[in-house]
Coordinates of C-alpha atoms and ligand atoms in Angstrom, one line a residue:
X34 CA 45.5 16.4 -28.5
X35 CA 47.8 15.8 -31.6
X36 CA 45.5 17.0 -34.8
X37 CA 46.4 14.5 -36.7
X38 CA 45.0 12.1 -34.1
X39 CA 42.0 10.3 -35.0
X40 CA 39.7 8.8 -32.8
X41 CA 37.6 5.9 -33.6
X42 CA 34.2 5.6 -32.2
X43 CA 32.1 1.7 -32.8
X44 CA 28.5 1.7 -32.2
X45 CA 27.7 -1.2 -30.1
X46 CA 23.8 -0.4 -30.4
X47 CA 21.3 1.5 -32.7
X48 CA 21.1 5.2 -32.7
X49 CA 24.5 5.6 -31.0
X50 CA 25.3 9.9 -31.4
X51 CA 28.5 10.9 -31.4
X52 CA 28.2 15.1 -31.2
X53 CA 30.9 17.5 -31.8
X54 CA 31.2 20.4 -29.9
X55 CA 32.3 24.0 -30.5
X56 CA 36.4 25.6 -29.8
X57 CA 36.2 28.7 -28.5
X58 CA 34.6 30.6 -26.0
X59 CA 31.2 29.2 -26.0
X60 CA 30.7 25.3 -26.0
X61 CA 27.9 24.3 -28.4
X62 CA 27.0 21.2 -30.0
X63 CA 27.4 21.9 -33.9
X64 CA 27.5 18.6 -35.0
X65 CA 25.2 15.2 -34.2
X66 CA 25.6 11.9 -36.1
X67 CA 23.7 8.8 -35.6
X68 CA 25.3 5.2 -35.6
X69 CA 23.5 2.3 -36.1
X70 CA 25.0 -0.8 -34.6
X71 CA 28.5 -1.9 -35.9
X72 CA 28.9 1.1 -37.6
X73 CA 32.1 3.0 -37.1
X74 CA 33.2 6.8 -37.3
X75 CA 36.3 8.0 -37.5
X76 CA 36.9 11.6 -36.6
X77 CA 39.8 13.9 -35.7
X78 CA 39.5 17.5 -33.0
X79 CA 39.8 20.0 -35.5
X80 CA 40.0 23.9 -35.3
X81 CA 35.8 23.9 -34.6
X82 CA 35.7 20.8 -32.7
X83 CA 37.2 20.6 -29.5
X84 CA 35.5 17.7 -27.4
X85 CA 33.1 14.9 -28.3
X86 CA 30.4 13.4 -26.5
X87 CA 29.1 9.5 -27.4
X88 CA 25.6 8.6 -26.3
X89 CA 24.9 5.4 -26.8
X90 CA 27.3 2.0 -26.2
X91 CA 30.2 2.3 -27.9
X92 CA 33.8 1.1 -28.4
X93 CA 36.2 4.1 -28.4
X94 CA 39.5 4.1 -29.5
X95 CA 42.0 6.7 -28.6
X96 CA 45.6 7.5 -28.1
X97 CA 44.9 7.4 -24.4
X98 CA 43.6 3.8 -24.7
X99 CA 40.3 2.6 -25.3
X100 CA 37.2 2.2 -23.3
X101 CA 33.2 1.8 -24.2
X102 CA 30.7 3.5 -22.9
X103 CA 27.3 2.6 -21.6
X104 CA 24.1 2.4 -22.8
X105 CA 21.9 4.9 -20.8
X106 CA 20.2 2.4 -18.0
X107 CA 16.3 2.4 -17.5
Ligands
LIG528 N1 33.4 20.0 -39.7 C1 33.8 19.4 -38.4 C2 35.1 19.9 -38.0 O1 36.0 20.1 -38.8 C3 33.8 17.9 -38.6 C4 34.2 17.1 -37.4 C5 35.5 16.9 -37.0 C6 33.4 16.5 -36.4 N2 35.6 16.1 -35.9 C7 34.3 15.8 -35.5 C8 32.0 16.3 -36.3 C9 33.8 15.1 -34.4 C10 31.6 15.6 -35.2 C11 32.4 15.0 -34.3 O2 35.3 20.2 -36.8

């Protein structure tokens, strides 16, 4: 992905995470924030960060189009 890319990430609910995960050779989670509904984040892959993973329903806006994910079902 293009650095200067940033992705955009819309809480659809409360207490949406969106967690950044570690470069390199181990995958760790180094970074959680919390979204509350209609918040947004805005965030880039940078040299620590290599993936993302959104928990929660939100709107997500990429490069590669966009897409929402699900709230986890009970
Ligand atoms: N300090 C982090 C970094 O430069 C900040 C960050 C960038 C981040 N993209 C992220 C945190 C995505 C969470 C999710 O990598």
């Amino acid at each position: 992905m293009n650095p200067n890319e940033f992705i955009v990430i819309k809480a659809l609910e409360d207490g949406v995470h969106v967690i950044g995960l570690t470069r390199g050779t181990d995958t760790k989670f180094h970074h959680s924030e919390k979204l509350d509904s209609g918040e947004v984040m805005i965030a880039q892959f940078t040299d620590h960060t290599s993936a993302m993973k959104i928990r929660g329903k939100a709107e997500i806006q990429t490069a590669h189009g966009t897409m929402t994910s699900d709230a986890k079902s009970k």
